[in-house]
Amino acid sequence: MSISSKNVEEMARLARISINSKDIPSYCEQLSKILNFMNEMQSIDTDTIEPLAHPIEEINATRADVVTEADTRQNAHQYANHMLDNFYTVPQVID
Amino acid sequence: MLWETIIGLEVHVQLATKSKIFSGASTSYGSSANERACAVDLALPGTLPVLNERVVELAIALGLAIDGNIASYSTFARKNYFYPDSPKGYQISQFEDPIVSNGRLKIVAENDLKIINITRAHLEEDAGKSVHGEYTDVTAIDFNRAGTPLLEIVSEPELKNAKEAVSYLKELYYLVTSIGICDGNMQEGSFRCDANVSIREQGAEMLGTRTEVKNINSFKYVERAINFEVVRQREILENGGKVSQETRLFDPEKNETRAMRTKEDAHDYRYFPDPDLPPILINEAQIDKVRATLPELPWDKRARYVEEYDLSLDEASMLANDYSVSNYFEKCLGESTLSPKFVAHWIVGGLFSLLNKHSTTISFSRVSPASLNELLGKIFRKEISANAGKRVLEIMWETLNDVDKIIDEEELVQISDDSVLQQSVDKIVKDFPQQVQEYKDGKEKILGFLVGQVLKQTQGKANPEIVKTMLERILKA
Amino acid sequence: MHDVILSTVSTLKEGLLSKKYSSVELTTEYLDRIATIDTSTNSFITVCEEEALRQAARADELIKQGKAGVLTGIPYANKDIFCTKNIRTTCGSKMLDNFIAPYNATVVEKCMDAGMVMLGKTNMDEFAMGSSNETSYYGRANNPWDLTRVSGGSSGGSAAAIAARLAPLATGSDTGGSIRQPSAFCGISGLKPTYGRVSRYGMIAFGSSLDQGGPMAHCVEDLALLLSVIAGHDHKDSTSNKRGPEDFSRHLNKSIKSKVIGIPKEYFSNNLNPEIQIIIDEAIKHIEKLGAKIKDVSLPSTSLVVPTYYVLASAECSSNMSRYDGVRFGHRCEDPNSIDDLYERSRAEGFGDEVKRRILMGTYALSSGYYDAYYEKAQKIRRLVKNDYISVFKDVDFLIGPTCPSIAFHAETFAHDPVQMYLSDVYTVSANLAGLPSLSLPAGFTQGMPVGMQITGNYFKESELLSLGHAYQTNTDWHNRYTTEKLGR
């Protein structure tokens, strides 16, 4: 089992990470090794086993319907990127 | 070639909570940009979601109202996709275990009762809002809406045409507003619809390729969008082409749908259970608690109004569909002994015209149920005529003065004193000999003209029934 | 003043209360050490001199007024994975190089409320992904015992800082061994608590169902003190356990007689380095002499835990990393010409190679067509791992084995072979998969480098775990060894 350059390109597209075409072969190689290693899982039969999503099955953590956050713009200047009139901005998106 | 249309609708209902589904920021509409987007809503590093318990209650309410199955065990999943208004790069939604499933909604389609099945209703969070075209070369994003709770209600593809679709949407709208889970403000995006439309030859087994028209927020537009889509798809197929599976947007100005320009990557959302949120467990006691607070549903209320109050279906619908109208109506009934039919007539006929004239809704009525009742009582007891009543209602709205004061000032007290009326009647009989003769010759309808003249002469204050009786007595003699 | 750095926290506390020195003096001592020694160890990313001295002065006030808590005035360091209000929080990444957090992680908030003095933010593998602290954007942290060797990861900075006596206490985080392995490599004590014991709010997420914050220090006694401050239910974290704060020092001296220790046979296979085997065997014998019973047990799922862990961790991370898109905060590329360009270049520039690899693999494991074979498969094996432990804990109270299959390796050893590095996590990942508490203690030396022993306990049995560790440390000396000779002070 291996990861092809097509796989790498698809994953990179889904994950929105640009990859230089010259780096694709090394990604293929490394990711294929990792995939082979992950494939060791197939050596065991788990057909009758229920998946485990949470290690400790805590149930029902909820909060009351109360507004607890006010003035959320207070610290934005410390971390915010590219704000204009209190809006975050990105290059124009055309739908 | 005969074609049949298949429509499925996904409605996003914004749940009426004070705070967001996973954070403590406010959900109120219309603040300045990013004023209500807290760290969790902005997906700042290290932030985590915590479920708003009210959201679960509202979902249970919807589940009960559509006779659906409420899951005792329900999970959240991450729907992974990139879009600038989606701060985490994934939306917290539900995938495998939705909170509600297998419900149904009764609709009226071509005067017939039809039942539309609802596949599921699940909880998810709303995204922020992108503003295109306001600023040069950039898209501006406001995350105030990010994290607002949504209930996505998915119908089975059982709707056959645009009219049925609108009927379904309206029923659903009345339902969610009546049970109080949604504020119903479509302009503000509280109730949005995606329509999945496909067509196929009549009798064919396979479903045709469907397109999805997204984010339509008015009933009118839904109807137009679906109609346009059906025609567009039919033209393609009749010309031997194939319909592409795609997402489209409705342009209300051009009255057409168009494909979205952003390339839709085969929708691989890579759903997986959200590790930050434990499953929701719901027991019978919680469901019973919500059940006890459910008001009468619009469908049942309409039927009851028709049966108990002898209203026409139209009138009953006008009064029952909008919960604020039915509240007003029932308050009037609760505080008086007037016949419901009478009250209904005056609300639909009188009050509604005023609401229209002043472009407002019954929640902002300047005539309260109590004052309306007072007015209606006087009309019923014939202290003033119906015409005068209409006038008083208008003046009540304008001046907020009480009924007696207005009747007094406008001198609208109906004249029921026989001697006074007799004088007027006698005068009119004398003044209009030609019409009197016409009546005697058999033209009974002319009586209305003569009654009208008496009313005119008495500035509308004469009691028309008494006048009519008096005239008849004289003319028939 | 110099002796101070060799003391336990209790001794430091006594010193402060008896006015032998002030918190400001103590803090200054540590800050001076950091200034001179850390150029070699590179254990800190950000040092907060002014803020630390301010906090120390405030602590001295509280002590004067008799309002001091157990850890008031004690300096400590926070792994740079914990958000600290108004202070840069980088998570070891270029992506967050300029990120000033607008709030405190709950762990940090609790330490502040306890009157502790934060010296700075420690170095770590980028976004906690790594076992050597070599993926940090700020350069690797070097092992104080041998500067050419790694300190371990991802909490390598905290481990090196404690080992070099640059701080008496530190916080770390552990997703697949990131507290325990660097603790073992640097000869210090580190605890990964039960999942849900310590709030994850404000602790930048890597593998959400695996991550847990925890204490690092010289000795178990000190771990107990810090755990008592940071543990406890937090309503801001839905996975936080409902148990409130506990005093984990209370039962530290409880006897371990009649406790049953399980030795998983899979941990002592032929592949285990014989020098490490000898050290661990010694440690186990020692514990037996203290009154515990030893029993052989089996954890059959051991051979599959590493790939299972990496599938789950990568999958969760691929989703957790999506928020780093250059839109609202963090690194943004220059002159993006479209939204996709903004995403793709910002992320390509902001993330290092290991993070990118894991995002890609995680995306693969979740994508349609592969979900069943990878993600869901891993979740099923996870249940088997948990079942193994539940079964084994019916008969034993603790499990003991080596923390790592080797001593700290030289830098760049695994530069071209990530899978080999992953395999070195074989002993630590299961506790994260199952959510169990697990402790690493120094148990000896070989080739001049520390060797760690790992003790895993049952759910929420940190007190018992710490009392076993304390009993061992009361009777041994490994945790008191110090590297002055190497670092010159």
Short mmCIF file of N, CA, C and O in Angstrom, two decimals, chain C residues 362-409:
data_model
loop_
_atom_site.label_atom_id
_atom_site.label_comp_id
_atom_site.label_asym_id
_atom_site.label_seq_id
_atom_site.Cartn_x
_atom_site.Cartn_y
_atom_site.Cartn_z
N GLY C 362 -3.72 12.50 8.86
CA GLY C 362 -4.99 12.56 9.56
C GLY C 362 -6.14 12.79 8.58
O GLY C 362 -7.20 12.18 8.71
N THR C 363 -5.90 13.64 7.60
CA THR C 363 -6.91 13.90 6.58
C THR C 363 -7.20 12.62 5.82
O THR C 363 -8.36 12.28 5.55
N TYR C 364 -6.15 11.89 5.51
CA TYR C 364 -6.29 10.62 4.79
C TYR C 364 -7.12 9.63 5.62
O TYR C 364 -8.05 9.00 5.11
N ALA C 365 -6.77 9.51 6.90
CA ALA C 365 -7.44 8.53 7.76
C ALA C 365 -8.93 8.81 7.93
O ALA C 365 -9.70 7.92 8.28
N LEU C 366 -9.34 10.06 7.73
CA LEU C 366 -10.74 10.42 7.89
C LEU C 366 -11.49 10.49 6.58
O LEU C 366 -12.71 10.59 6.57
N SER C 367 -10.75 10.44 5.47
CA SER C 367 -11.44 10.72 4.21
C SER C 367 -12.29 9.55 3.77
O SER C 367 -12.11 8.41 4.21
N SER C 368 -13.24 9.90 2.91
CA SER C 368 -14.24 8.90 2.54
C SER C 368 -13.54 7.77 1.81
O SER C 368 -12.70 7.98 0.96
N GLY C 369 -13.87 6.57 2.18
CA GLY C 369 -13.21 5.41 1.60
C GLY C 369 -12.15 4.85 2.52
O GLY C 369 -11.80 3.68 2.45
N TYR C 370 -11.63 5.71 3.39
CA TYR C 370 -10.58 5.23 4.29
C TYR C 370 -10.99 5.26 5.75
O TYR C 370 -10.32 4.71 6.61
N TYR C 371 -12.08 5.95 6.03
CA TYR C 371 -12.53 6.14 7.42
C TYR C 371 -12.66 4.81 8.17
O TYR C 371 -12.17 4.67 9.28
N ASP C 372 -13.31 3.84 7.55
CA ASP C 372 -13.53 2.56 8.24
C ASP C 372 -12.22 1.84 8.54
O ASP C 372 -12.03 1.32 9.63
N ALA C 373 -11.36 1.81 7.55
CA ALA C 373 -10.11 1.05 7.70
C ALA C 373 -9.12 1.72 8.64
O ALA C 373 -8.27 1.05 9.22
N TYR C 374 -9.20 3.01 8.78
CA TYR C 374 -8.22 3.70 9.63
C TYR C 374 -8.84 4.29 10.88
O TYR C 374 -8.63 3.78 11.97
N TYR C 375 -9.62 5.33 10.73
CA TYR C 375 -10.12 5.99 11.93
C TYR C 375 -10.99 5.06 12.78
O TYR C 375 -10.76 4.89 13.97
N GLU C 376 -11.98 4.47 12.15
CA GLU C 376 -12.89 3.63 12.93
C GLU C 376 -12.17 2.39 13.47
O GLU C 376 -12.41 1.97 14.60
N LYS C 377 -11.29 1.85 12.67
CA LYS C 377 -10.50 0.69 13.10
C LYS C 377 -9.72 1.05 14.36
O LYS C 377 -9.68 0.29 15.33
N ALA C 378 -9.09 2.19 14.32
CA ALA C 378 -8.29 2.63 15.46
C ALA C 378 -9.17 2.81 16.70
O ALA C 378 -8.78 2.47 17.82
N GLN C 379 -10.37 3.32 16.51
CA GLN C 379 -11.27 3.48 17.66
C GLN C 379 -11.67 2.14 18.25
O GLN C 379 -11.89 2.01 19.45
N LYS C 380 -11.77 1.14 17.39
CA LYS C 380 -12.13 -0.19 17.89
C LYS C 380 -10.97 -0.79 18.67
O LYS C 380 -11.17 -1.37 19.75
N ILE C 381 -9.77 -0.61 18.15
CA ILE C 381 -8.62 -1.13 18.88
C ILE C 381 -8.47 -0.38 20.19
O ILE C 381 -8.10 -0.95 21.23
N ARG C 382 -8.83 0.90 20.16
CA ARG C 382 -8.79 1.67 21.39
C ARG C 382 -9.66 1.04 22.47
O ARG C 382 -9.28 0.97 23.64
N ARG C 383 -10.83 0.55 22.08
CA ARG C 383 -11.69 -0.12 23.05
C ARG C 383 -11.02 -1.40 23.57
O ARG C 383 -11.12 -1.71 24.75
N LEU C 384 -10.34 -2.11 22.68
CA LEU C 384 -9.63 -3.31 23.12
C LEU C 384 -8.55 -2.98 24.14
O LEU C 384 -8.37 -3.69 25.13
N VAL C 385 -7.84 -1.89 23.90
CA VAL C 385 -6.80 -1.45 24.82
C VAL C 385 -7.41 -1.14 26.18
O VAL C 385 -6.93 -1.59 27.23
N LYS C 386 -8.52 -0.41 26.15
CA LYS C 386 -9.19 -0.07 27.41
C LYS C 386 -9.64 -1.34 28.12
O LYS C 386 -9.47 -1.49 29.33
N ASN C 387 -10.21 -2.26 27.35
CA ASN C 387 -10.67 -3.51 27.94
C ASN C 387 -9.53 -4.29 28.59
O ASN C 387 -9.69 -4.87 29.67
N ASP C 388 -8.37 -4.28 27.92
CA ASP C 388 -7.19 -4.96 28.48
C ASP C 388 -6.88 -4.42 29.87
O ASP C 388 -6.63 -5.17 30.81
N TYR C 389 -6.88 -3.12 29.99
CA TYR C 389 -6.57 -2.49 31.27
C TYR C 389 -7.63 -2.81 32.32
O TYR C 389 -7.33 -3.11 33.47
N ILE C 390 -8.90 -2.69 31.92
CA ILE C 390 -9.97 -2.96 32.88
C ILE C 390 -9.81 -4.38 33.43
O ILE C 390 -9.95 -4.62 34.63
N SER C 391 -9.48 -5.27 32.53
CA SER C 391 -9.31 -6.67 32.94
C SER C 391 -8.13 -6.82 33.89
O SER C 391 -8.24 -7.44 34.94
N VAL C 392 -7.02 -6.21 33.53
CA VAL C 392 -5.81 -6.34 34.33
C VAL C 392 -5.96 -5.67 35.70
O VAL C 392 -5.49 -6.19 36.72
N PHE C 393 -6.66 -4.57 35.75
CA PHE C 393 -6.82 -3.86 37.02
C PHE C 393 -7.77 -4.55 37.98
O PHE C 393 -7.94 -4.13 39.12
N LYS C 394 -8.36 -5.65 37.53
CA LYS C 394 -9.17 -6.44 38.48
C LYS C 394 -8.23 -7.13 39.47
O LYS C 394 -8.59 -7.42 40.61
N ASP C 395 -7.02 -7.42 38.97
CA ASP C 395 -6.10 -8.19 39.81
C ASP C 395 -4.92 -7.40 40.37
O ASP C 395 -4.24 -7.86 41.27
N VAL C 396 -4.63 -6.25 39.77
CA VAL C 396 -3.48 -5.48 40.26
C VAL C 396 -3.89 -4.04 40.51
O VAL C 396 -4.93 -3.58 40.03
N ASP C 397 -3.03 -3.34 41.28
CA ASP C 397 -3.29 -1.92 41.56
C ASP C 397 -2.51 -1.00 40.64
O ASP C 397 -2.92 0.13 40.38
N PHE C 398 -1.35 -1.47 40.21
CA PHE C 398 -0.49 -0.65 39.37
C PHE C 398 0.20 -1.52 38.32
O PHE C 398 0.31 -2.73 38.50
N LEU C 399 0.66 -0.88 37.28
CA LEU C 399 1.47 -1.56 36.28
C LEU C 399 2.80 -0.84 36.19
O LEU C 399 2.84 0.39 36.19
N ILE C 400 3.89 -1.60 36.14
CA ILE C 400 5.20 -0.95 36.05
C ILE C 400 5.98 -1.46 34.86
O ILE C 400 5.91 -2.64 34.51
N GLY C 401 6.70 -0.54 34.23
CA GLY C 401 7.57 -0.91 33.12
C GLY C 401 8.49 0.24 32.83
O GLY C 401 8.48 1.26 33.54
N PRO C 402 9.30 0.11 31.80
CA PRO C 402 10.15 1.25 31.43
C PRO C 402 9.29 2.35 30.80
O PRO C 402 8.25 2.05 30.22
N THR C 403 9.73 3.59 30.94
CA THR C 403 9.00 4.68 30.27
C THR C 403 9.37 4.69 28.78
O THR C 403 8.52 4.88 27.93
N CYS C 404 10.66 4.47 28.50
CA CYS C 404 11.12 4.52 27.10
C CYS C 404 12.01 3.33 26.79
O CYS C 404 12.68 2.82 27.67
N PRO C 405 12.06 2.94 25.52
CA PRO C 405 12.94 1.82 25.16
C PRO C 405 14.42 2.20 25.10
O PRO C 405 15.26 1.33 24.96
N SER C 406 14.70 3.49 25.22
CA SER C 406 16.11 3.90 25.15
C SER C 406 16.35 5.11 26.03
O SER C 406 15.40 5.69 26.56
N ILE C 407 17.63 5.46 26.17
CA ILE C 407 17.94 6.74 26.84
C ILE C 407 17.78 7.85 25.80
O ILE C 407 17.55 7.56 24.62
N ALA C 408 17.91 9.08 26.25
CA ALA C 408 17.77 10.21 25.32
C ALA C 408 18.75 10.03 24.17
O ALA C 408 19.92 9.79 24.37
N PHE C 409 18.23 10.14 22.95
CA PHE C 409 19.10 9.92 21.80
C PHE C 409 19.79 11.24 21.38
O PHE C 409 19.37 12.33 21.78
#
